Amino acid sequence: MQSSLPLTIDRASGVPLHLQVAEQFRAAVMDGRLQAGHRLPSTRDLARELSVSRSVTQAAYDQLHAEGWIEGRTGAGTFVTDVAPLQPAVRRSKTPQPDADPKLLTLRPGIPYIAPTPDPGWRRAWREVSTQSPPRGYDDAPGLPALRAALADHVARVRGIACGPENVLVTNGTVHGLRLLLTVTRHPGDRIAIEDPGYLNAVAAARDHRLEIVDVPVDEDGLQVAALTGEAQAVYVTPSHQYPLGGRLPVARRNELVRWARRTGSLLIEDDYDSEFRYDVAPLPALAQLDLERVVHLGTLSKTLSPALRLGWLVASEAMVDRLAAHRKSTGDWPAWPMQAALLAMLRDGYLDRAVRRSRRLYAERRTLTCEVLAPYGQVIGQDAGLHITLLLSGNTDDRHIAAAARQAGVVVAPLSEYRRTIPGPPGLVIGYATPSAPDLHRALTVLTTVLAHR
Ligand SMILES: Cc1ncc(COP(=O)(O)O)c(C=O)c1O
């Protein structure tokens, strides 16, 4: 049924009739079909036009009046107001995220392979969670006690860090732990040394905390400890696989770094993001193994299971953990119970160990393939560990240009220059080989080599 206003009633829709009238009225004003000052029919006339009861049109007018879309003028009738209603503040964006195009193959570093079907160990852990009631309430700011104990055993076993539950704080991943640490222990203007090139999210965290960043050079072995000066009060470092160049900090440098921190009273922040993966090389001690008073160690599930889980751990002195936990109590910012309970089940079951072993086999093959295919196009470095390699290119190459051309051809890679701040170095590409399926990795490498051959 049509009326003198652009309204139609649909009795089959199940939506109450007065709401249909009000909604269509709003839409007509928003898109200009009804102009400010337009005189409306009376509720009685509109009810007749629409073949509805007057209570329907009255309810619609009351609603529109309350919301400010219409106004009554004494003796003259009801009019569309000339005050343009506020547009909703948040509009849905139609532009897709840059990397979200499903047709693009991604070789950006940092994301593990996620099997399309979850395996029995994963399902068992979640079933176990679903049979439990949640704990009482706000008691577990540092993390579930049983999970802290299981994580202490885990890092002692796989990273050699002698610690107990009192040294462990459960986090939503590395960046969450890092930001908490900076919030609680740093003041604006404090100086923090960060590897250059280095991890962009660590740099962003330091900037957001208004810290002064001291750029420290990196070579094929990782952070150049000898370049640290006394001015830094904290150091953020990726010793197990320097991000992004891939060096593994040798024992002598680790010792030197800890000695330097003891001498200067600095805090060392060890980002241990992908230490689970190394290929044909001996393990190196975690920095935190050397001195838990000077080192805060950050671990994550983001590379072993998935970044989507948002779960990790921070290992530090008991006093530091207590300080961080006390701050958390006032923010309510700690991982949700179901996630923590699931991780506990996965650790107890040996699921995490099995998943890491399986991924290590998978990534070892992909790493070999990636190195072989790319070796003719530059110098491959950082291949002993982790989920990515870096391909150094000849000095005059514009790596951003190569990355843009690769993207045009359907493959996303990260230009090395993206990670550099002030310290110059050769151009390159940072290439993650873990994310795609095996056939997609082949395809992506073929595309990339074609782009590199035509540079
Ligand atoms: C150097 C480095 N640290 C940490 C992470 C993981 O961060 P999170 O645990 O917050 O997901 C990444 C992921 O790409 C990384 O590259």
Tab-separated table of C-alpha atoms and ligand atoms in Angstrom:
chain	number	residue	atom	x	y	z
A	1	MET	CA	0.000	0.000	0.000
A	2	GLN	CA	1.480	3.382	-1.123
A	3	SER	CA	0.896	6.731	0.639
A	4	SER	CA	1.504	10.423	-0.120
A	5	LEU	CA	4.748	9.918	1.740
A	6	PRO	CA	7.349	7.513	0.299
A	7	LEU	CA	6.236	4.714	2.620
A	8	THR	CA	5.104	1.165	1.957
A	9	ILE	CA	3.791	-1.332	4.429
A	10	ASP	CA	4.852	-4.945	4.191
A	11	ARG	CA	2.582	-7.039	6.382
A	12	ALA	CA	4.503	-10.219	5.629
A	13	SER	CA	7.834	-8.932	6.935
A	14	GLY	CA	7.164	-9.517	10.625
A	15	VAL	CA	8.539	-6.055	11.507
A	16	PRO	CA	5.993	-4.067	13.623
A	17	LEU	CA	4.129	-1.642	11.372
A	18	HIS	CA	5.003	1.548	13.281
A	19	LEU	CA	8.689	0.641	13.074
A	20	GLN	CA	8.388	0.141	9.303
A	21	VAL	CA	6.860	3.600	8.955
A	22	ALA	CA	9.502	5.268	11.143
A	23	GLU	CA	12.414	3.503	9.462
A	24	GLN	CA	11.302	4.349	5.928
A	25	PHE	CA	10.622	7.919	6.960
A	26	ARG	CA	14.167	8.310	8.306
A	27	ALA	CA	15.632	6.814	5.135
A	28	ALA	CA	13.605	9.223	2.976
A	29	VAL	CA	14.911	12.233	4.942
A	30	MET	CA	18.484	10.958	4.881
A	31	ASP	CA	18.559	10.487	1.120
A	32	GLY	CA	16.714	13.751	0.360
A	33	ARG	CA	13.377	12.360	-0.858
A	34	LEU	CA	11.716	14.223	2.038
A	35	GLN	CA	12.942	17.773	2.506
A	36	ALA	CA	13.019	19.933	5.620
A	37	GLY	CA	9.767	21.909	5.938
A	38	HIS	CA	7.645	19.315	4.136
A	39	ARG	CA	4.189	19.193	5.715
A	40	LEU	CA	3.098	15.729	6.787
A	41	PRO	CA	-0.384	14.281	6.538
A	42	SER	CA	-2.227	13.932	9.831
A	43	THR	CA	-1.921	10.603	11.613
A	44	ARG	CA	-5.552	9.900	10.696
A	45	ASP	CA	-5.030	10.585	6.953
A	46	LEU	CA	-1.797	8.636	6.824
A	47	ALA	CA	-3.469	5.703	8.593
A	48	ARG	CA	-6.198	5.733	5.962
A	49	GLU	CA	-3.674	5.915	3.090
A	50	LEU	CA	-1.707	3.001	4.461
A	51	SER	CA	-4.768	1.002	5.594
A	52	VAL	CA	-3.411	0.694	9.102
A	53	SER	CA	-4.913	1.674	12.416
A	54	ARG	CA	-4.312	5.187	13.669
A	55	SER	CA	-2.390	3.835	16.648
A	56	VAL	CA	0.270	2.693	14.176
A	57	THR	CA	0.812	6.103	12.593
A	58	GLN	CA	0.533	7.829	15.977
A	59	ALA	CA	3.251	5.555	17.414
A	60	ALA	CA	5.480	6.207	14.387
A	61	TYR	CA	5.028	9.989	14.640
A	62	ASP	CA	5.659	9.906	18.401
A	63	GLN	CA	8.912	8.052	17.799
A	64	LEU	CA	10.034	10.396	15.006
A	65	HIS	CA	9.099	13.391	17.098
A	66	ALA	CA	11.105	12.108	20.060
A	67	GLU	CA	14.126	11.577	17.798
A	68	GLY	CA	13.840	15.108	16.348
A	69	TRP	CA	12.959	14.183	12.756
A	70	ILE	CA	9.576	15.977	12.809
A	71	GLU	CA	8.034	18.861	14.729
A	72	GLY	CA	4.508	20.088	15.346
A	73	ARG	CA	3.653	23.750	14.740
A	74	THR	CA	0.579	24.904	16.628
A	75	GLY	CA	-2.382	25.246	14.335
A	76	ALA	CA	-0.330	24.489	11.217
A	77	GLY	CA	0.382	20.732	11.352
A	78	THR	CA	3.440	18.516	11.511
A	79	PHE	CA	6.600	19.189	9.464
A	80	VAL	CA	9.936	17.607	8.648
A	81	THR	CA	12.456	19.472	10.838
A	82	ASP	CA	15.066	21.653	9.204
A	83	VAL	CA	17.750	20.461	11.557
A	84	ALA	CA	19.752	17.891	9.623
A	85	PRO	CA	19.954	14.841	11.847
A	86	LEU	CA	23.420	13.740	12.919
A	87	GLN	CA	24.987	11.178	10.667
A	88	PRO	CA	26.191	8.123	12.538
A	89	ALA	CA	29.760	8.835	13.678
A	90	VAL	CA	31.117	5.520	12.514
A	91	ARG	CA	30.489	4.547	8.917
A	92	ARG	CA	31.300	1.139	7.617
A	93	SER	CA	34.349	1.290	5.374
A	94	LYS	CA	33.999	-0.430	2.038
A	95	THR	CA	37.713	-0.368	1.267
A	96	PRO	CA	39.275	-3.767	1.929
A	97	GLN	CA	42.386	-4.027	4.096
A	98	PRO	CA	45.549	-3.986	1.935
A	99	ASP	CA	46.530	-7.616	2.567
A	100	ALA	CA	43.010	-8.990	2.880
A	101	ASP	CA	42.561	-9.730	-0.828
A	102	PRO	CA	42.153	-13.528	-0.883
A	103	LYS	CA	43.689	-13.720	-4.355
A	104	LEU	CA	47.019	-12.375	-3.067
A	105	LEU	CA	49.578	-14.946	-1.952
A	106	THR	CA	51.383	-13.734	1.135
A	107	LEU	CA	55.052	-14.208	1.882
A	108	ARG	CA	55.014	-11.476	4.523
A	109	PRO	CA	56.888	-12.756	7.572
A	110	GLY	CA	55.324	-13.573	10.897
A	111	ILE	CA	52.337	-15.798	10.241
A	112	PRO	CA	52.512	-19.573	10.674
A	113	TYR	CA	50.774	-22.147	8.504
A	114	ILE	CA	47.256	-22.795	9.789
A	115	ALA	CA	45.899	-26.196	8.732
A	116	PRO	CA	42.357	-25.901	7.356
A	117	THR	CA	41.067	-28.629	9.673
A	118	PRO	CA	41.885	-28.646	13.382
A	119	ASP	CA	43.367	-31.878	14.677
A	120	PRO	CA	42.146	-34.094	17.562
A	121	GLY	CA	44.535	-32.582	20.147
A	122	TRP	CA	43.136	-29.119	19.528
A	123	ARG	CA	39.538	-30.337	19.736
A	124	ARG	CA	40.237	-32.266	22.938
A	125	ALA	CA	41.598	-29.149	24.668
A	126	TRP	CA	38.523	-27.103	23.808
A	127	ARG	CA	36.178	-29.916	24.847
A	128	GLU	CA	37.933	-29.959	28.201
A	129	VAL	CA	37.387	-26.209	28.600
A	130	SER	CA	33.707	-26.555	27.795
A	131	THR	CA	33.173	-29.000	30.665
A	132	GLN	CA	34.509	-26.601	33.323
A	133	SER	CA	32.861	-23.698	35.106
A	134	PRO	CA	34.861	-20.463	35.089
A	135	PRO	CA	36.777	-19.528	38.242
A	136	ARG	CA	35.478	-17.069	40.805
A	137	GLY	CA	36.388	-13.694	39.440
A	138	TYR	CA	39.177	-11.174	39.591
A	139	ASP	CA	41.731	-13.230	41.488
A	140	ASP	CA	44.068	-14.280	38.716
A	141	ALA	CA	45.499	-11.070	37.232
A	142	PRO	CA	48.930	-12.633	36.547
A	143	GLY	CA	47.306	-15.702	34.970
A	144	LEU	CA	45.685	-18.969	36.098
A	145	PRO	CA	47.925	-20.469	38.805
A	146	ALA	CA	47.970	-23.895	37.145
A	147	LEU	CA	48.876	-22.357	33.790
A	148	ARG	CA	51.674	-20.272	35.298
A	149	ALA	CA	53.091	-23.479	36.789
A	150	ALA	CA	52.768	-25.349	33.483
A	151	LEU	CA	54.421	-22.472	31.597
A	152	ALA	CA	57.264	-22.334	34.114
A	153	ASP	CA	57.886	-26.048	33.432
A	154	HIS	CA	57.613	-25.406	29.700
A	155	VAL	CA	60.152	-22.553	29.535
A	156	ALA	CA	62.481	-24.429	31.879
A	157	ARG	CA	62.365	-27.446	29.581
A	158	VAL	CA	62.491	-25.805	26.157
A	159	ARG	CA	64.420	-22.587	26.967
A	160	GLY	CA	66.470	-23.664	29.967
A	161	ILE	CA	65.169	-20.833	32.164
A	162	ALA	CA	65.175	-21.889	35.814
A	163	CYS	CA	61.925	-20.423	37.111
A	164	GLY	CA	58.734	-21.142	38.994
A	165	PRO	CA	55.105	-20.015	38.633
A	166	GLU	CA	55.939	-16.816	40.544
A	167	ASN	CA	58.167	-15.774	37.633
A	168	VAL	CA	55.462	-16.168	34.969
A	169	LEU	CA	52.783	-13.754	33.824
A	170	VAL	CA	50.333	-14.871	31.124
A	171	THR	CA	49.966	-12.272	28.351
A	172	ASN	CA	48.048	-11.670	25.159
A	173	GLY	CA	51.288	-12.109	23.236
A	174	THR	CA	54.642	-10.396	22.915
A	175	VAL	CA	53.445	-6.918	22.128
A	176	HIS	CA	50.944	-6.963	24.977
A	177	GLY	CA	53.677	-8.030	27.414
A	178	LEU	CA	56.082	-5.437	26.043
A	179	ARG	CA	53.575	-2.618	26.352
A	180	LEU	CA	52.656	-3.602	29.898
A	181	LEU	CA	56.321	-3.670	30.810
A	182	LEU	CA	56.944	-0.236	29.297
A	183	THR	CA	53.863	1.220	31.004
A	184	VAL	CA	54.906	0.000	34.430
A	185	THR	CA	58.675	0.396	34.338
A	186	ARG	CA	59.487	3.310	31.969
A	187	HIS	CA	58.947	7.062	32.086
A	188	PRO	CA	58.525	9.377	29.095
A	189	GLY	CA	61.946	10.471	27.911
A	190	ASP	CA	63.685	7.278	29.111
A	191	ARG	CA	66.038	5.850	26.523
A	192	ILE	CA	65.529	2.402	25.022
A	193	ALA	CA	67.942	0.779	22.574
A	194	ILE	CA	66.254	-1.081	19.714
A	195	GLU	CA	67.838	-3.035	16.892
A	196	ASP	CA	67.977	-1.153	13.579
A	197	PRO	CA	66.611	-2.718	11.423
A	198	GLY	CA	64.097	-4.009	13.935
A	199	TYR	CA	60.584	-5.043	14.810
A	200	LEU	CA	58.143	-2.280	13.903
A	201	ASN	CA	55.669	-3.041	16.700
A	202	ALA	CA	58.414	-2.735	19.316
A	203	VAL	CA	59.355	0.641	17.864
A	204	ALA	CA	55.698	1.698	17.874
A	205	ALA	CA	55.321	0.615	21.515
A	206	ALA	CA	58.379	2.654	22.526
A	207	ARG	CA	57.130	5.700	20.615
A	208	ASP	CA	53.659	5.436	22.138
A	209	HIS	CA	55.294	5.472	25.576
A	210	ARG	CA	57.252	8.566	24.496
A	211	LEU	CA	60.583	6.856	25.024
A	212	GLU	CA	63.688	8.062	23.266
A	213	ILE	CA	64.814	5.350	20.882
A	214	VAL	CA	68.528	4.659	20.501
A	215	ASP	CA	69.167	2.874	17.189
A	216	VAL	CA	71.651	0.018	17.538
A	217	PRO	CA	73.262	-1.615	14.492
A	218	VAL	CA	72.814	-5.267	13.640
A	219	ASP	CA	75.086	-7.614	11.715
A	220	GLU	CA	74.747	-11.210	10.542
A	221	ASP	CA	75.002	-12.392	14.174
A	222	GLY	CA	72.386	-9.997	15.534
A	223	LEU	CA	72.643	-6.988	17.839
A	224	GLN	CA	76.108	-5.381	17.882
A	225	VAL	CA	76.503	-5.341	21.633
A	226	ALA	CA	79.771	-3.410	21.406
A	227	ALA	CA	77.845	-0.490	19.888
A	228	LEU	CA	75.687	-0.057	23.023
A	229	THR	CA	76.560	3.003	25.006
A	230	GLY	CA	75.786	3.737	28.623
A	231	GLU	CA	72.918	6.025	27.631
A	232	ALA	CA	70.268	3.326	27.123
A	233	GLN	CA	68.312	2.327	30.204
A	234	ALA	CA	66.651	-0.624	28.456
A	235	VAL	CA	67.382	-2.759	25.408
A	236	TYR	CA	64.830	-4.561	23.259
A	237	VAL	CA	66.523	-7.480	21.481
A	238	THR	CA	65.612	-10.589	19.423
A	239	PRO	CA	68.571	-12.877	20.208
A	240	SER	CA	67.174	-16.191	18.980
A	241	HIS	CA	66.500	-14.897	15.444
A	242	GLN	CA	67.116	-11.215	14.906
A	243	TYR	CA	64.090	-9.614	13.370
A	244	PRO	CA	64.277	-9.131	10.445
A	245	LEU	CA	67.883	-10.081	9.452
A	246	GLY	CA	67.802	-13.486	11.164
A	247	GLY	CA	71.130	-13.548	13.056
A	248	ARG	CA	71.420	-15.778	16.151
A	249	LEU	CA	73.264	-13.938	18.876
A	250	PRO	CA	76.408	-15.999	19.701
A	251	VAL	CA	77.053	-17.021	23.304
A	252	ALA	CA	79.969	-14.612	23.687
A	253	ARG	CA	77.766	-11.670	22.700
A	254	ARG	CA	74.963	-12.849	24.990
A	255	ASN	CA	77.378	-12.912	27.901
A	256	GLU	CA	78.730	-9.519	26.912
A	257	LEU	CA	75.178	-8.123	26.746
A	258	VAL	CA	74.282	-9.393	30.208
A	259	ARG	CA	77.571	-8.068	31.594
A	260	TRP	CA	76.817	-4.686	30.026
A	261	ALA	CA	73.309	-4.653	31.571
A	262	ARG	CA	74.717	-5.483	35.021
A	263	ARG	CA	77.298	-2.737	34.697
A	264	THR	CA	74.864	-0.068	33.532
A	265	GLY	CA	71.804	-1.193	35.512
A	266	SER	CA	69.801	-1.554	32.276
A	267	LEU	CA	66.844	-3.813	31.663
A	268	LEU	CA	67.121	-6.354	28.817
A	269	ILE	CA	63.886	-7.228	27.021
A	270	GLU	CA	64.289	-10.544	25.228
A	271	ASP	CA	61.737	-11.085	22.454
A	272	ASP	CA	61.865	-14.850	21.938
A	273	TYR	CA	59.147	-14.868	19.267
A	274	ASP	CA	60.181	-17.836	17.094
A	275	SER	CA	62.898	-19.715	19.018
A	276	GLU	CA	60.944	-22.977	18.665
A	277	PHE	CA	62.135	-23.182	15.075
A	278	ARG	CA	65.753	-23.789	14.232
A	279	TYR	CA	67.241	-26.067	11.599
A	280	ASP	CA	70.419	-28.151	11.905
A	281	VAL	CA	72.006	-25.765	14.415
A	282	ALA	CA	72.614	-26.157	18.142
A	283	PRO	CA	70.294	-24.350	20.581
A	284	LEU	CA	71.618	-21.202	22.247
A	285	PRO	CA	70.783	-20.258	25.841
A	286	ALA	CA	67.996	-17.774	26.367
A	287	LEU	CA	69.241	-14.481	27.782
A	288	ALA	CA	66.849	-14.972	30.691
A	289	GLN	CA	68.690	-18.199	31.487
A	290	LEU	CA	71.757	-16.077	32.180
A	291	ASP	CA	70.180	-13.543	34.535
A	292	LEU	CA	66.489	-13.338	35.414
A	293	GLU	CA	67.094	-10.235	37.517
A	294	ARG	CA	68.227	-8.201	34.491
A	295	VAL	CA	66.211	-9.877	31.707
A	296	VAL	CA	62.501	-9.927	30.954
A	297	HIS	CA	61.715	-12.748	28.550
A	298	LEU	CA	58.717	-12.626	26.191
A	299	GLY	CA	57.297	-15.791	24.612
A	300	THR	CA	54.284	-16.245	22.363
A	301	LEU	CA	51.972	-18.772	20.743
A	302	SER	CA	51.771	-16.550	17.664
A	303	LYS	CA	54.359	-18.505	15.669
A	304	THR	CA	53.715	-21.995	17.024
A	305	LEU	CA	49.889	-22.092	16.926
A	306	SER	CA	48.361	-18.832	15.707
A	307	PRO	CA	48.595	-15.066	16.293
A	308	ALA	CA	44.781	-15.124	16.432
A	309	LEU	CA	44.946	-16.814	19.847
A	310	ARG	CA	46.534	-13.672	21.324
A	311	LEU	CA	48.356	-15.598	24.000
A	312	GLY	CA	51.895	-15.546	25.311
A	313	TRP	CA	53.950	-15.309	28.486
A	314	LEU	CA	56.372	-13.031	30.214
A	315	VAL	CA	59.082	-14.483	32.437
A	316	ALA	CA	60.864	-12.202	34.905
A	317	SER	CA	61.968	-11.843	38.497
A	318	GLU	CA	59.235	-12.412	41.055
A	319	ALA	CA	59.356	-8.741	42.073
A	320	MET	CA	58.840	-7.645	38.468
A	321	VAL	CA	55.955	-10.070	37.940
A	322	ASP	CA	54.298	-8.832	41.144
A	323	ARG	CA	54.650	-5.241	39.995
A	324	LEU	CA	53.133	-5.962	36.601
A	325	ALA	CA	50.317	-8.018	38.125
A	326	ALA	CA	49.486	-5.246	40.593
A	327	HIS	CA	49.126	-2.808	37.697
A	328	ARG	CA	46.918	-5.248	35.840
A	329	LYS	CA	44.501	-5.537	38.711
A	330	SER	CA	43.439	-1.961	38.057
A	331	THR	CA	43.161	-2.361	34.294
A	332	GLY	CA	41.398	-5.719	33.959
A	333	ASP	CA	43.656	-6.338	30.980
A	334	TRP	CA	44.605	-10.002	31.042
A	335	PRO	CA	43.837	-13.000	28.826
A	336	ALA	CA	40.378	-14.484	29.043
A	337	TRP	CA	39.925	-17.614	31.099
A	338	PRO	CA	38.837	-19.968	28.259
A	339	MET	CA	42.033	-19.232	26.311
A	340	GLN	CA	44.213	-19.809	29.344
A	341	ALA	CA	42.362	-22.999	30.256
A	342	ALA	CA	42.765	-24.288	26.701
A	343	LEU	CA	46.508	-23.602	26.711
A	344	LEU	CA	46.801	-25.403	30.019
A	345	ALA	CA	45.090	-28.456	28.507
A	346	MET	CA	47.340	-28.259	25.436
A	347	LEU	CA	50.490	-28.115	27.543
A	348	ARG	CA	49.377	-30.954	29.790
A	349	ASP	CA	48.471	-33.121	26.803
A	350	GLY	CA	51.746	-32.455	25.001
A	351	TYR	CA	49.745	-30.890	22.166
A	352	LEU	CA	51.963	-27.795	21.893
A	353	ASP	CA	55.119	-29.925	21.656
A	354	ARG	CA	53.549	-32.110	18.967
A	355	ALA	CA	52.343	-29.085	16.998
A	356	VAL	CA	55.824	-27.551	17.118
A	357	ARG	CA	57.475	-30.800	15.984
A	358	ARG	CA	55.048	-31.124	13.100
A	359	SER	CA	55.497	-27.498	12.015
A	360	ARG	CA	59.274	-27.754	12.293
A	361	ARG	CA	59.298	-30.619	9.764
A	362	LEU	CA	57.004	-28.684	7.448
A	363	TYR	CA	58.966	-25.442	7.688
A	364	ALA	CA	62.329	-27.169	7.259
A	365	GLU	CA	61.247	-28.313	3.780
A	366	ARG	CA	59.798	-24.930	2.886
A	367	ARG	CA	62.882	-23.138	4.083
A	368	THR	CA	65.136	-25.343	1.930
A	369	LEU	CA	62.934	-24.751	-1.104
A	370	THR	CA	62.798	-20.983	-0.506
A	371	CYS	CA	66.568	-20.690	-0.103
A	372	GLU	CA	67.249	-22.779	-3.222
A	373	VAL	CA	64.821	-20.866	-5.397
A	374	LEU	CA	65.952	-17.409	-4.265
A	375	ALA	CA	69.719	-17.968	-3.995
A	376	PRO	CA	70.411	-16.905	-7.631
A	377	TYR	CA	68.800	-13.490	-7.026
A	378	GLY	CA	70.757	-12.220	-4.035
A	379	GLN	CA	72.300	-13.269	-0.738
A	380	VAL	CA	70.028	-15.369	1.476
A	381	ILE	CA	70.587	-14.743	5.195
A	382	GLY	CA	68.871	-15.695	8.458
A	383	GLN	CA	67.947	-19.171	7.254
A	384	ASP	CA	69.100	-21.142	10.331
A	385	ALA	CA	66.001	-20.431	12.379
A	386	GLY	CA	62.485	-19.034	12.457
A	387	LEU	CA	59.846	-18.745	9.768
A	388	HIS	CA	61.437	-16.285	7.391
A	389	ILE	CA	64.625	-15.571	5.482
A	390	THR	CA	65.978	-12.293	4.203
A	391	LEU	CA	67.175	-11.892	0.655
A	392	LEU	CA	69.779	-9.142	0.397
A	393	LEU	CA	69.759	-7.423	-2.984
A	394	SER	CA	72.443	-5.486	-4.787
A	395	GLY	CA	73.085	-1.959	-3.528
A	396	ASN	CA	71.249	0.041	-6.178
A	397	THR	CA	67.965	-1.931	-6.006
A	398	ASP	CA	64.839	-0.203	-4.715
A	399	ASP	CA	63.319	-2.914	-2.531
A	400	ARG	CA	60.016	-1.039	-2.120
A	401	HIS	CA	59.713	-0.950	-5.876
A	402	ILE	CA	60.313	-4.730	-6.073
A	403	ALA	CA	57.735	-5.342	-3.327
A	404	ALA	CA	55.217	-3.166	-5.191
A	405	ALA	CA	55.865	-5.035	-8.449
A	406	ALA	CA	55.488	-8.382	-6.662
A	407	ARG	CA	52.204	-7.226	-5.220
A	408	GLN	CA	50.987	-6.220	-8.663
A	409	ALA	CA	51.838	-9.736	-9.748
A	410	GLY	CA	49.867	-11.196	-6.802
A	411	VAL	CA	52.505	-11.810	-4.109
A	412	VAL	CA	52.996	-9.832	-0.903
A	413	VAL	CA	56.541	-9.515	0.481
A	414	ALA	CA	58.075	-7.019	2.883
A	415	PRO	CA	60.853	-4.706	1.701
A	416	LEU	CA	63.772	-4.703	4.130
A	417	SER	CA	63.963	-0.911	4.053
A	418	GLU	CA	60.576	-0.837	5.816
A	419	TYR	CA	62.366	-2.023	8.965
A	420	ARG	CA	65.266	0.419	8.815
A	421	ARG	CA	65.289	3.682	10.736
A	422	THR	CA	68.589	5.634	10.669
A	423	ILE	CA	71.308	3.045	10.137
A	424	PRO	CA	71.882	2.422	6.432
A	425	GLY	CA	72.319	-1.046	4.966
A	426	PRO	CA	71.676	-3.008	1.798
A	427	PRO	CA	68.173	-3.326	0.360
A	428	GLY	CA	66.397	-6.671	0.494
A	429	LEU	CA	63.193	-8.597	0.886
A	430	VAL	CA	61.964	-10.228	4.089
A	431	ILE	CA	60.241	-13.430	3.049
A	432	GLY	CA	58.066	-15.591	5.275
A	433	TYR	CA	57.775	-19.123	3.957
A	434	ALA	CA	55.462	-20.570	6.603
A	435	THR	CA	52.077	-19.074	5.760
A	436	PRO	CA	51.102	-20.510	2.349
A	437	SER	CA	50.227	-24.111	1.578
A	438	ALA	CA	53.035	-25.998	-0.230
A	439	PRO	CA	51.512	-25.464	-3.733
A	440	ASP	CA	50.901	-21.772	-2.979
A	441	LEU	CA	54.506	-21.365	-1.821
A	442	HIS	CA	55.707	-22.815	-5.138
A	443	ARG	CA	53.441	-20.466	-7.043
A	444	ALA	CA	54.444	-17.439	-4.987
A	445	LEU	CA	58.159	-18.141	-5.396
A	446	THR	CA	57.744	-18.526	-9.146
A	447	VAL	CA	56.014	-15.140	-9.334
A	448	LEU	CA	58.652	-13.537	-7.126
A	449	THR	CA	61.586	-14.867	-9.132
A	450	THR	CA	59.967	-13.603	-12.333
A	451	VAL	CA	59.709	-10.138	-10.772
A	452	LEU	CA	63.306	-10.322	-9.510
A	453	ALA	CA	64.576	-11.456	-12.916
A	454	HIS	CA	63.038	-8.379	-14.571
A	455	ARG	CA	64.121	-5.770	-12.051
B	1	LIG	C1	59.903	-9.792	16.239
B	1	LIG	C2	58.529	-10.253	16.604
B	1	LIG	N1	58.186	-10.347	17.886
B	1	LIG	C3	56.984	-10.773	18.251
B	1	LIG	C4	56.033	-11.133	17.317
B	1	LIG	C5	54.716	-11.675	17.767
B	1	LIG	O1	53.977	-10.769	18.460
B	1	LIG	P1	52.685	-11.246	19.241
B	1	LIG	O2	53.100	-12.319	20.192
B	1	LIG	O3	52.220	-10.008	19.927
B	1	LIG	O4	51.703	-11.754	18.230
B	1	LIG	C6	56.327	-11.019	15.972
B	1	LIG	C7	55.322	-11.343	14.964
B	1	LIG	O5	55.422	-11.076	13.806
B	1	LIG	C8	57.612	-10.583	15.608
B	1	LIG	O6	57.947	-10.486	14.328
